[in-house]
Coordinates of C-alpha atoms and ligand atoms in Angstrom, one line a residue:
X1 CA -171.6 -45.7 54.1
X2 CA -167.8 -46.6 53.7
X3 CA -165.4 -44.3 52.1
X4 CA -163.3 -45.4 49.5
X5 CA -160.1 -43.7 48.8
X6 CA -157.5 -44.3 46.4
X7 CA -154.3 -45.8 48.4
X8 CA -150.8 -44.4 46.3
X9 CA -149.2 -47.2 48.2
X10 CA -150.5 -50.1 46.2
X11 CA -152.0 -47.8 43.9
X12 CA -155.6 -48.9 44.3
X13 CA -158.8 -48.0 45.7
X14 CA -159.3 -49.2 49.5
X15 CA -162.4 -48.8 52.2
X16 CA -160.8 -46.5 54.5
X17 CA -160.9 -48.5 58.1
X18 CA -158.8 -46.1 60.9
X19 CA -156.5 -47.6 63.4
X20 CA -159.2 -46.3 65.8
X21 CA -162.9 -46.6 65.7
X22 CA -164.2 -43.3 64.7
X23 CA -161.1 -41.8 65.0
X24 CA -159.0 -39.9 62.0
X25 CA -154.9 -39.2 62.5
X26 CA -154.4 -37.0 59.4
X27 CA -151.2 -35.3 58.7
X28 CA -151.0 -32.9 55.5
X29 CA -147.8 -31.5 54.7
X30 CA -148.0 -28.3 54.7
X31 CA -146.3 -25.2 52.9
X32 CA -143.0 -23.9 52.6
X33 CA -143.1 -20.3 54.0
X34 CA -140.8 -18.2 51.7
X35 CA -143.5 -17.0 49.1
X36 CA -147.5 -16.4 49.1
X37 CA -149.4 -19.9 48.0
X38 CA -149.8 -20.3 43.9
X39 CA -153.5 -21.4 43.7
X40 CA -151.9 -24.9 42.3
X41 CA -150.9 -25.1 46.4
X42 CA -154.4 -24.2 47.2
X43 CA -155.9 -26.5 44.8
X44 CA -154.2 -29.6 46.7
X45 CA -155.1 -27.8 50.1
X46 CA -158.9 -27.9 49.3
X47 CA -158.7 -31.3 48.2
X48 CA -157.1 -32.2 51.9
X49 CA -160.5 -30.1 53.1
X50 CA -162.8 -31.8 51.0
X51 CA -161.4 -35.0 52.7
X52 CA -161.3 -33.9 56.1
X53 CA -165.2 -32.4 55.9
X54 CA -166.3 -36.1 54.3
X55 CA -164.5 -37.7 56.8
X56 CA -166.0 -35.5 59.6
X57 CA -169.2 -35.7 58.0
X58 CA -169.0 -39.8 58.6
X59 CA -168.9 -39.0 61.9
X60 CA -165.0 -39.4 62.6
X61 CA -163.4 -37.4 64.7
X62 CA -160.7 -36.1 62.4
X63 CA -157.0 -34.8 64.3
X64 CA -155.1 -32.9 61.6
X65 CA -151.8 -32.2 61.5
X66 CA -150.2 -29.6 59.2
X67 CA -146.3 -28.0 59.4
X68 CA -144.9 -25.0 58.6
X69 CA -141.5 -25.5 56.8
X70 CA -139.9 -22.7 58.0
X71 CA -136.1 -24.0 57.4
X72 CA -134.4 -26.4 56.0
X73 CA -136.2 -26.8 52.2
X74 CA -133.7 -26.6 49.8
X75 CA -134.6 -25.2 45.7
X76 CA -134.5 -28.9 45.2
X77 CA -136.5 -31.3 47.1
X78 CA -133.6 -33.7 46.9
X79 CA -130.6 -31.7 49.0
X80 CA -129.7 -29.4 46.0
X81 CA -129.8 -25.5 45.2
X82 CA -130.2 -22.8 47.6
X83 CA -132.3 -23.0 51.1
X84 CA -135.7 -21.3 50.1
X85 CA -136.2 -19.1 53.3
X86 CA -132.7 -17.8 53.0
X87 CA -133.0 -16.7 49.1
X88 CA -136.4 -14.7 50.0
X89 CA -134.5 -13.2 52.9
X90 CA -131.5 -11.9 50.9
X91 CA -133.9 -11.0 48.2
X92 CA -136.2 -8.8 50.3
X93 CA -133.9 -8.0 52.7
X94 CA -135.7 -9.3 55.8
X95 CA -134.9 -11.7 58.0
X96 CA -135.4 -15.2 57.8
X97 CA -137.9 -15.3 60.8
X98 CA -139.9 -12.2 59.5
X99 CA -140.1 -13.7 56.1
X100 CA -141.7 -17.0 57.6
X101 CA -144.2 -15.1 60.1
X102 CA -145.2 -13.0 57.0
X103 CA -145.6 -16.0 54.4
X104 CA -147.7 -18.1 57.4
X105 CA -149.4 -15.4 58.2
X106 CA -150.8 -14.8 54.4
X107 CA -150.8 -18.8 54.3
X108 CA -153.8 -19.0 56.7
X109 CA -155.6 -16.1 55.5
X110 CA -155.9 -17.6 52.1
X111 CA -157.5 -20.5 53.8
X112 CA -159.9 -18.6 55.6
X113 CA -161.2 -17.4 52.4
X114 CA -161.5 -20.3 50.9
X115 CA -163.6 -21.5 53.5
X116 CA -161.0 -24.2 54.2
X117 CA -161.1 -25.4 58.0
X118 CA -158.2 -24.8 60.2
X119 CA -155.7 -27.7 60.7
X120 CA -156.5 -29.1 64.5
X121 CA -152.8 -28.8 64.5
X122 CA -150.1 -26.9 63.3
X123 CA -146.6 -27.4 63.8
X124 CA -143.6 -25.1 63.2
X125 CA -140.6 -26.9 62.0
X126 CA -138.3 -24.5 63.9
X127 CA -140.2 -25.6 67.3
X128 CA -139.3 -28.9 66.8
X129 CA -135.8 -29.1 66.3
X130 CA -135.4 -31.5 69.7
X131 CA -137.6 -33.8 68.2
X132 CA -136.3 -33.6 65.1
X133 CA -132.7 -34.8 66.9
X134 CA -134.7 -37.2 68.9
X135 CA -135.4 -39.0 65.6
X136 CA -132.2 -39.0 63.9
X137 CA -130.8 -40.4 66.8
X138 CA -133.2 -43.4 66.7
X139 CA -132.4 -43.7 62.8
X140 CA -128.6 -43.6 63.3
X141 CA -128.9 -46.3 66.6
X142 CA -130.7 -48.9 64.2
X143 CA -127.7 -48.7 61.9
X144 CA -129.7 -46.7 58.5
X145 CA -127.4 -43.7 58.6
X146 CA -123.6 -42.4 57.4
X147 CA -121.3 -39.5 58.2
X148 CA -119.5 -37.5 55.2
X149 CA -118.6 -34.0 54.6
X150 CA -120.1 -32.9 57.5
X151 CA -123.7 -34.1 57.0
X152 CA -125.3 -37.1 58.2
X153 CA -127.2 -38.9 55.7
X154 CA -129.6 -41.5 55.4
X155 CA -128.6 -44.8 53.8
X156 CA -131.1 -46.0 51.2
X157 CA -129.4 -49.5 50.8
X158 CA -130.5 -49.9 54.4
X159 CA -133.8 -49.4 53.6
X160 CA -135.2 -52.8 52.5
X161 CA -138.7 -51.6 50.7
X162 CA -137.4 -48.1 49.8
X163 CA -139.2 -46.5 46.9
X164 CA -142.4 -48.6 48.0
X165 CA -144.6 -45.6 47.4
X166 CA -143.3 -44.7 44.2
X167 CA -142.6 -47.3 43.0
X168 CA -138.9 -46.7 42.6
X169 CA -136.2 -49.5 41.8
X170 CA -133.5 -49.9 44.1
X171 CA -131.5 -51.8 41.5
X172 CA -131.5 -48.8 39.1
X173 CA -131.2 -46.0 41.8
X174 CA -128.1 -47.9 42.8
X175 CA -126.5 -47.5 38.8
X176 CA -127.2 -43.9 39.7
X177 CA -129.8 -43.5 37.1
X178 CA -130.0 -39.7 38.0
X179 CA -127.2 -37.0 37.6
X180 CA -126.0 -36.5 40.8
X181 CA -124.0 -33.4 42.4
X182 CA -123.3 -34.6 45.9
X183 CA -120.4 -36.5 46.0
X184 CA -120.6 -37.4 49.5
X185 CA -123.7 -39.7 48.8
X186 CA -123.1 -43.2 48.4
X187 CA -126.3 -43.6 46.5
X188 CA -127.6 -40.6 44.4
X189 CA -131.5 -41.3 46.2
X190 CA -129.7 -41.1 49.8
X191 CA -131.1 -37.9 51.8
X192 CA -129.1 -35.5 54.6
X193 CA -131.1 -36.0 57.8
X194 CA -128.7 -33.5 59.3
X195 CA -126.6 -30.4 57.7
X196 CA -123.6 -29.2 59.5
X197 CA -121.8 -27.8 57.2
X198 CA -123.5 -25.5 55.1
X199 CA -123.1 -24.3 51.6
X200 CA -123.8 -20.7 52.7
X201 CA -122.5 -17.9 54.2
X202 CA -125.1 -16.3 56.3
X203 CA -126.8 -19.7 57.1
X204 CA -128.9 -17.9 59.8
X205 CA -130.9 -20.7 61.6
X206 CA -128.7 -23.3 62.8
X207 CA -128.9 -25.5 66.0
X208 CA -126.8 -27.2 68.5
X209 CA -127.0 -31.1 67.8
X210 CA -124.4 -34.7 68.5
X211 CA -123.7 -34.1 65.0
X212 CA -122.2 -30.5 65.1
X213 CA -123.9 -27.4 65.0
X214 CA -126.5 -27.2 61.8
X215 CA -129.8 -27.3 60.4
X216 CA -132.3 -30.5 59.4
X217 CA -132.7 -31.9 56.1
X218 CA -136.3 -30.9 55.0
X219 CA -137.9 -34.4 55.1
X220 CA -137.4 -35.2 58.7
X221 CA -139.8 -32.3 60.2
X222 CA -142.8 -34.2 58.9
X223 CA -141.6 -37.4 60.2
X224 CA -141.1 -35.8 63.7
X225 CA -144.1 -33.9 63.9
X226 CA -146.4 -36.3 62.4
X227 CA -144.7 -39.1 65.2
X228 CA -145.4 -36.7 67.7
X229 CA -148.7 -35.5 67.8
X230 CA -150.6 -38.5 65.9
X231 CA -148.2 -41.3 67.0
X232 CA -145.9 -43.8 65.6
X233 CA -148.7 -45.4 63.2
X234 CA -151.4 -43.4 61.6
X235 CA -154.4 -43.4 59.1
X236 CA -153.8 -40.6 56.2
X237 CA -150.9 -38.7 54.9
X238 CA -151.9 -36.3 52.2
X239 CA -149.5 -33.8 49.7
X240 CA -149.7 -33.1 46.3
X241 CA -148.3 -35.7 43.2
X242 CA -144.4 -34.2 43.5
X243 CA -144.5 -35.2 46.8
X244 CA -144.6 -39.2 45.8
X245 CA -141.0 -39.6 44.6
X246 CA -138.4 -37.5 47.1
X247 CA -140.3 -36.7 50.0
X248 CA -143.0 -39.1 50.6
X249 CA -140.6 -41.6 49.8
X250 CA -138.2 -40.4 52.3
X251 CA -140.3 -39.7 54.7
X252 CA -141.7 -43.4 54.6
X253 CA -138.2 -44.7 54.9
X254 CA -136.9 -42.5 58.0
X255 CA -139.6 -42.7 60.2
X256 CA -140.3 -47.0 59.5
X257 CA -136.2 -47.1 60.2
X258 CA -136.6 -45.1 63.4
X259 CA -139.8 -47.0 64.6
X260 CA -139.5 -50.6 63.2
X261 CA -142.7 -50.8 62.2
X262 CA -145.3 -49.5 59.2
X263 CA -146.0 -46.2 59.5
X264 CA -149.0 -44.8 57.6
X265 CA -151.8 -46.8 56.0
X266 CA -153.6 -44.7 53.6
X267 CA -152.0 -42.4 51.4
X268 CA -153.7 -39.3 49.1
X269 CA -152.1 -37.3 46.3
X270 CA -153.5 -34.4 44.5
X271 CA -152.4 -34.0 40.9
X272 CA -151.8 -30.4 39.4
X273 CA -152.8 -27.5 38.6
X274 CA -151.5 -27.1 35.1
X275 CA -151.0 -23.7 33.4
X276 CA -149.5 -23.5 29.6
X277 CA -149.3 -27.2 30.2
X278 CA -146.5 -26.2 33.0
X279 CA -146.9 -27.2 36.6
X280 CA -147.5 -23.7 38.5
X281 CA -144.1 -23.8 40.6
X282 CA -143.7 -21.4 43.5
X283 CA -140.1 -21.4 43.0
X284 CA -139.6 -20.7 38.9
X285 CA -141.6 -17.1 40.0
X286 CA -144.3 -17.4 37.9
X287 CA -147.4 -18.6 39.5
X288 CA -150.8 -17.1 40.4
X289 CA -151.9 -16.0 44.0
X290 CA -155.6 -15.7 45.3
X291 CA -154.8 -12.0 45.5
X292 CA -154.4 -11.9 41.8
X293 CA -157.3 -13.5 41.3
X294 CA -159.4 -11.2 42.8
X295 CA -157.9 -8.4 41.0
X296 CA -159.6 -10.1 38.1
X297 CA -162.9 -10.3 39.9
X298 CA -162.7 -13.9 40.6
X299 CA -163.7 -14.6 44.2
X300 CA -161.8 -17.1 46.7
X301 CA -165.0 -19.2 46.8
X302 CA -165.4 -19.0 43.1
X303 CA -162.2 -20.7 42.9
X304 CA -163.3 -23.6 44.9
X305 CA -166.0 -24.1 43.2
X306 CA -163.6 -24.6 40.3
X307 CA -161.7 -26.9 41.9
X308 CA -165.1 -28.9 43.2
X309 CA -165.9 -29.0 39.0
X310 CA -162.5 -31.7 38.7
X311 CA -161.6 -34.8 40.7
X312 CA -158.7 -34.5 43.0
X313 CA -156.6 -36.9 41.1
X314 CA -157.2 -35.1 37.3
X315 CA -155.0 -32.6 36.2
X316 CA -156.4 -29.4 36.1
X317 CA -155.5 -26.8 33.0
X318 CA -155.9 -23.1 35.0
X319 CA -158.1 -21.3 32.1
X320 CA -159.6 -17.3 32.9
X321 CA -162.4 -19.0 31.0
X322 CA -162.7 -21.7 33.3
X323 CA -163.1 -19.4 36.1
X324 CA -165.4 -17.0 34.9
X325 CA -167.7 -20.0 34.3
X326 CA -167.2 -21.4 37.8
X327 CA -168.2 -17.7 39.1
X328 CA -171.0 -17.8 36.7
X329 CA -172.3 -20.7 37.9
X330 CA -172.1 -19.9 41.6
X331 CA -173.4 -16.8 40.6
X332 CA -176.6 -18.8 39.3
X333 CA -176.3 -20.9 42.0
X334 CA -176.6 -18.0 44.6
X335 CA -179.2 -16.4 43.2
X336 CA -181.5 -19.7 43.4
X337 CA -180.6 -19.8 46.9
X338 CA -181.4 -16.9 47.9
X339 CA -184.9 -17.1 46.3
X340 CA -185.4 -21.0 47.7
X341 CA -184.2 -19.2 50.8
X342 CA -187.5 -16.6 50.3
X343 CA -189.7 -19.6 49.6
X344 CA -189.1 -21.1 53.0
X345 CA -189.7 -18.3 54.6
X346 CA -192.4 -17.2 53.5
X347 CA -194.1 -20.8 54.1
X348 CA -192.8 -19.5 57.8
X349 CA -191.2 -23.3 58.0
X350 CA -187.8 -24.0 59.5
X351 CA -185.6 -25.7 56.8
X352 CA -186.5 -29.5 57.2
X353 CA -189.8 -29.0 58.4
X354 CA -192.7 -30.3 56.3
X355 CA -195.5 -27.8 55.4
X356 CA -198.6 -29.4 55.7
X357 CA -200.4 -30.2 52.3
X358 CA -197.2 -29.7 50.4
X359 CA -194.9 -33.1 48.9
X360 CA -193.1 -34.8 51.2
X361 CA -189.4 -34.4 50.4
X362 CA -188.7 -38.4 50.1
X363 CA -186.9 -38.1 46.6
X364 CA -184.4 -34.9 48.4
X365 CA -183.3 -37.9 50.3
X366 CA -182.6 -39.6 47.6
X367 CA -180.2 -36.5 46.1
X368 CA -178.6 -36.8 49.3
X369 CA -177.9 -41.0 49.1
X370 CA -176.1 -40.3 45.7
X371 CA -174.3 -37.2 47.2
X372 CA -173.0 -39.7 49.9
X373 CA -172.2 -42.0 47.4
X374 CA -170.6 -40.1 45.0
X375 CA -168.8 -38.3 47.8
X376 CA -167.4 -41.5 49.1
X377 CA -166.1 -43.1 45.8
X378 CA -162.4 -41.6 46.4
X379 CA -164.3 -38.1 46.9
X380 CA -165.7 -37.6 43.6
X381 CA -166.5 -33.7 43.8
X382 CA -167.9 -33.5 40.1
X383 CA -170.9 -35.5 40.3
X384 CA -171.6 -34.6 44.2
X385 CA -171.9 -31.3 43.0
X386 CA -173.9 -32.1 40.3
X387 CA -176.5 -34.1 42.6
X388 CA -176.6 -30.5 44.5
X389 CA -177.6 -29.1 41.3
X390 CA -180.0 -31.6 41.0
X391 CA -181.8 -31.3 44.2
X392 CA -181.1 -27.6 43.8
X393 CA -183.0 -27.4 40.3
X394 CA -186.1 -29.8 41.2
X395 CA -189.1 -28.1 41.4
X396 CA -190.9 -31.2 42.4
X397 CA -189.4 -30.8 45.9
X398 CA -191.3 -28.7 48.9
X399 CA -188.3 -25.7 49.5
X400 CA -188.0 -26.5 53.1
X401 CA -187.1 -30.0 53.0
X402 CA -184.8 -29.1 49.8
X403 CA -182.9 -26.1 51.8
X404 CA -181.9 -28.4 54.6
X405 CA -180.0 -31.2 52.3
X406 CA -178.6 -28.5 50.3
X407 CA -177.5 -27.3 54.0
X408 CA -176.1 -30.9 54.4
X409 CA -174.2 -31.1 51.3
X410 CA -172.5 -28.0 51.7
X411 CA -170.9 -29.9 55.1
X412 CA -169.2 -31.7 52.7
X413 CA -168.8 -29.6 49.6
X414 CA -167.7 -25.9 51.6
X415 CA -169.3 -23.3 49.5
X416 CA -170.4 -21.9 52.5
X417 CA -174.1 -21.6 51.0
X418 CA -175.7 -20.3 54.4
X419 CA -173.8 -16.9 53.9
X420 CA -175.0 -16.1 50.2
X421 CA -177.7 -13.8 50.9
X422 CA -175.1 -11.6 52.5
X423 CA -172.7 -11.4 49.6
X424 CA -174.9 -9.7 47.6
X425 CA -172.8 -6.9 45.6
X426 CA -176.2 -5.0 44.3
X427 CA -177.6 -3.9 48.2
X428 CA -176.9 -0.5 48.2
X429 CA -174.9 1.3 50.8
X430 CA -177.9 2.9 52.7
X431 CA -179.5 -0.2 52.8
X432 CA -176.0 -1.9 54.1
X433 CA -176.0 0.9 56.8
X434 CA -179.7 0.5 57.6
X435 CA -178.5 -3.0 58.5
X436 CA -175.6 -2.2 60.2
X437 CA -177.9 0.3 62.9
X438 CA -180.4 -2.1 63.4
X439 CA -177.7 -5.0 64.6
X440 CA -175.8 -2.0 66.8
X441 CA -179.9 -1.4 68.0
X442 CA -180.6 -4.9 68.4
X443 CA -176.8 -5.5 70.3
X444 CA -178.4 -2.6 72.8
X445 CA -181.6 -4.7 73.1
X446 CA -183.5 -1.3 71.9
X447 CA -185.9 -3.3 69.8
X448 CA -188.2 -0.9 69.2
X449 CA -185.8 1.2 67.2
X450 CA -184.9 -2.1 65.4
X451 CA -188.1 -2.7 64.4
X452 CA -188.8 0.8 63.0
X453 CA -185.4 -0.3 60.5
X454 CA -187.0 -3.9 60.0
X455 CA -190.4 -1.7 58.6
X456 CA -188.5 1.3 56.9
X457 CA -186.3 -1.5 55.0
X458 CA -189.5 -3.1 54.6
X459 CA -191.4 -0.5 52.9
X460 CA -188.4 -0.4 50.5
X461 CA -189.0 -4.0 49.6
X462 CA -185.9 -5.6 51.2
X463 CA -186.9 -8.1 54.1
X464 CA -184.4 -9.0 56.5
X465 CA -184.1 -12.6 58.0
X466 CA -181.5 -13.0 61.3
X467 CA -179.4 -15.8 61.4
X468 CA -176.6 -17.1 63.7
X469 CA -173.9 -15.5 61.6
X470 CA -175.6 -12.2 60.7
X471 CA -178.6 -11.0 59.1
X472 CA -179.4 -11.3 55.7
X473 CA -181.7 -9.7 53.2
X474 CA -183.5 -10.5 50.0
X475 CA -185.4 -8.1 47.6
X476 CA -189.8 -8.9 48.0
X477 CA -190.8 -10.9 44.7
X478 CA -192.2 -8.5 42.2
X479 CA -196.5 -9.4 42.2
Ligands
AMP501 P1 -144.9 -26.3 49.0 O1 -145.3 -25.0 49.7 O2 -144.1 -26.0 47.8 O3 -144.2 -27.3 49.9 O4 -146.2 -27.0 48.4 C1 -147.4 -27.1 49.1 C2 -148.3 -28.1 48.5 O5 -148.7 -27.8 47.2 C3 -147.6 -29.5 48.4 O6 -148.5 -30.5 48.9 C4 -147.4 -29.6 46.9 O7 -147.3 -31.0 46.5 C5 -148.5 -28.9 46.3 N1 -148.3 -28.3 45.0 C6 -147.2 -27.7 44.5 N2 -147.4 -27.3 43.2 C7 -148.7 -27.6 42.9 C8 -149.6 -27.5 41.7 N3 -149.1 -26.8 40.6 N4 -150.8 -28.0 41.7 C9 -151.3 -28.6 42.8 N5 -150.6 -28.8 44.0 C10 -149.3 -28.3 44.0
ZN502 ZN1 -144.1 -33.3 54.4

C-alpha cells in the first residue's frame, strides 16, 4: 500500500517514494535540554513515532536521527533573548553541562513511557562542534555568508528560493517587515551561523573556531548532524508547526548553500497542543509535564491514546475532560482485552490460529485493509483507531484470529496492548508477590514449586498465562 503524507514544501499531499528502496533517512529535531518536555513537545514526538512505526510497518527500514540541543538556542528562535541552557543554569545554579545531562536524561524517560521507540540515532550538539565548523566553512567558501560585530551571519539575499518552505517573501523580508533588534544584520530574516562575541558574561560553552572563539547559532547543529549521519540528501524532516518559519526555513537554506543541491524531500509538521487557546510554551513557564499528569491519575499511555483520538495536523485543545475520557476509554479498551485475551486461551489456540468449527476470520482482514488505509492517508490516527475498535467490538469474529490483528495494529498505533493484563491496578499485593516467587522459582528451573503457585493462584481464581515479557493474569469468568 503507498503512504501518503502531507509535504509542507508544496503544501500538498505526496506518495512517499525514498531516495532508497526500502530504505527511510529520518531526521526529527529534537528537544532543547534546559527544562522537562511540556506534553505539547510530546504530542509532536508521538506523532514523529506514529510515523516511524507506519513506515517500519511497510517494511522500510527506518534510520532516525534526533539531536540534543544542548547550546546555542537562544529565547528566541531568531538570534534574540537569552541562551536557554545558560538562564536554567543561573537559575538553578548548576552548570550548564549538568542541566543538559539532567533535562536529556528526563527527555528519554518520558519517551519510554509513552511507548515511543528510541531514535536509531541521537546526536549531541556539543559533540559536533567540528562538523558544525566543517559546514560553515563550506557555506562561507560558496559566497552565502558576512562578518559584523563579531558574528558570522548567513546572507538571505544569497539564498535564491529562501522562505520556500514557508512560504515567505523575499521582497517583503527585505522592507524589514519585522521589528528587528540586530543591527548588524543586513536583512532582519539573516541568521548567525557563528557567535563570537557573546552578549553574556559567563558564556560557559564556547569553542575554538576560523572565526574567533564562540559558540554556533542554533540552526546549524541540525544541518550538520542530519548531513552527517543520513547524508547530503534525505527523505523526511519532521518538527512541530513553529519550526516552519525560522528554523526549518534556515535550516533549508544553509545546508542547500553548503551542498549545492536539494536537500530534504518530504517534510512533516505537527500542529499544537493548545491550552486556554495558548500554545503550551516551555519557555513562558507555564506548561504541563507527564509527571504532572500522573499526579492527576492520568497515565503516559493514556495520553497517547489522546493524542491517537486527533490527526497530527489538527490543533489539539489540552482539556482534564479530554483526558479522563481517553483513560476511560483505554480503560474499556483494556478490560475487553484482557477478557478476548481469556477467550483464546481457553480455545487453547495461538492468536492467529483458526479453531476448528469456529468462523473464519476473513472480515478481521478486512478491519485490518482499512487500518492500512486509513493509516496511510497522511497517518490518519482517528479512524485507524476507530477500525481497532471495530474489529475489537465484533462479536462475529472467532477471538483468536481477532487478537492477532489487534496485535498488528498496535505495530502501528503503540498502546502497547500485549502488556495490559499486567497493569491491572485491582491484583492484590499477595497475589502480585505470589507472581513474583513463582518467576524467581521458574528463573531457578524449580518447577515443581512453580507449579504448586500456578495451582494455589488457581484455586483463588486467578490464572496465569507466561509470555515473552512477563506473566500475566486474569480473574476465571464467574459460571
Ligand atoms: P523544543 O524543545 O522547544 O525545541 O521543542 C521540541 C519540539 O516540540 C519541536 O518540534 C517543537 O516544534 C514542538 N512543540 C513546541 N511546542 C509545542 C506545542 N505546544 N504543541 C506541539 N508541539 C510543540
Ligand atoms: Zn532542528
Amino acid at each position: 500500500m503507498t503512504l501518503k503524507l502531507f509535504n509542507t514544501l508544496g503544501r500538498k499531499i505526496e506518495d512517499f517514494v525514498p531516495i532508497i528502496p526500502n530504505e527511510v533517512g529520518l531526521y526529527t529535531c529534537g528537544p532543547t535540554v534546559y527544562n522537562f518536555a511540556h506534553i505539547g513537545n510530546l504530542r509532536t514526538y508521538l506523532f514523529e513515532d506514529i510515523l516511524r512505526r507506519t513506515l517500519e510497518y511497510l517494511g522500510y527500514s527506518v534510520n532516525q536521527v534526533m539531536n540534543v540541543t544542548d547550546v546555542g538556542h537562544l529565547t528566541d528562535d531568531a538570534d534574540q533573548g537569552e541562551d536557554k541552557m545558560m538562564k536554567s543554569s543561573r537559575e538553578q545554579g548548576r552548570s550548564v553541562w549538568d542541566i543538559a545531562e539532567f533535562y536529556s536524561e528526563a527527555f528519554f524517560k518520558d519517551l519510554e513511557l509513552l511507548n515511543i521507540l528510541k531514535p536509531t540515532i541521537v546526536c549531541k550538539a556539543t559533540e559536533h562542534i567540528t562538523e558544525m565548523i566543517e559546514l560553515i566553512k563550506r557555506i562561507e567558501d560558496n559566497g552565502f555568508t558576512y562578518s559584523a560585530g563579531g558574528n558570522l551571519y548567513f546572507d538571505i539575499a544569497k539564498a535564491k528560493d529562501y522562505g520556500k518552505l514557508a512560504l515567505l517573501n523575499l521582497q517583503e523580508l527585505k522592507a524589514g517587515a519585522r521589528i528587528e533588534v540586530d543591527k548588524n544584520k543586513k536583512t532582519p530574516h539573516d541568521f548567525v551561523l557563528w557567535f563570537t562575541r557573546s552578549k553574556f558574561e559567563h558564556q560557559a560553552m564556547m569553542w575554538n573556531s576560523p572565526w574567533g572563539r564562540g559558540y554556533p547559532g542554533w540552526h546549524v547543529e541540525c544541518s550538520a548532524m542530519s548531513i552527517k549521519y543520513l547524508g547530503e540528501q534525505f527523505d523526511i524532516h519532521c518538527g512541530g508547526v513553529d519550526h516552519i518559519s525560522v528554523h526549518h526555513t534556515n535550516e533549508i537554506a544553509q545546508s542547500e548553500a553548503a551542498t549545492g543541491k536539494k536537500w530534504v524531500n518530504h517534510w512533516l509538521h505537527g500542529e499544537f497542543l493548545v491550552l486556554n487557546k495558548e500554545k503550551m510554551a516551555k519557555s513562558s513557564g507555564k506548561f504541563l509535564t507527564l509527571a504532572a499528569l500522573l499526579e492527576q491519575g492520568i497515565k503516559p499511555l493514556d495520553y497517547r491514546y489522546f493524542c491517537l483520538g486527533a490527526h497530527y495536523r489538527s490543533q489539539v485543545q489540552f482539556s482534564f475532560e479530554g483526558l479522563e475520557g481517553a483513560k476511560a476509554a483505554r480503560a474499556n479498551m483494556a478490560e475487553r482485552l484482557i477478557h478476548l485475551q481469556g477467550e483464546v486461551e481457553e480455545s487453547g489456540a495461538e492468536p492467529g490460529e483458526t479453531v476448528p468449527g469456529e468462523k473464519k476470520g476473513a472480515e478481521a482482514e478486512e478491519y485490518l485493509t482499512a487500518f492500512k488505509k486509513n493509516i496511510c492517508n497522511d497517518l490518519n490516527t482517528p479512524r485507524a483507531l476507530a477500525d481497532f475498535w471495530g474489529l475489537l467490538k465484533d462479536n462475529g469474529i472467532q477471538a483468536a484470529e481477532k487478537l492477532k490483528i489487534l496485535y498488528e495494529m498496535d505495530k502501528v498505533l503503540g498502546l502497547d496492548i500485549a502488556k495490559f493484563k499486567l497493569q491491572d491496578e485491582e491484583i492484590d499485593e499477595q497475589i502480585k508477590m505470589l507472581i513474583k516467587e513463582r518467576e524467581l522459582a521458574r528463573a531457578e528451573k524449580d518447577f515443581r514449586r512453580a507449579d504448586r503457585i500456578r495451582a494455589e493462584l488457581n484455586g483463588r481464581g486467578i490464572i496465569l498465562r507466561d509470555t515473552p515479557s512477563g506473566t500475566g493474569w486474569r480473574k476465571k469468568q464467574a459460571g
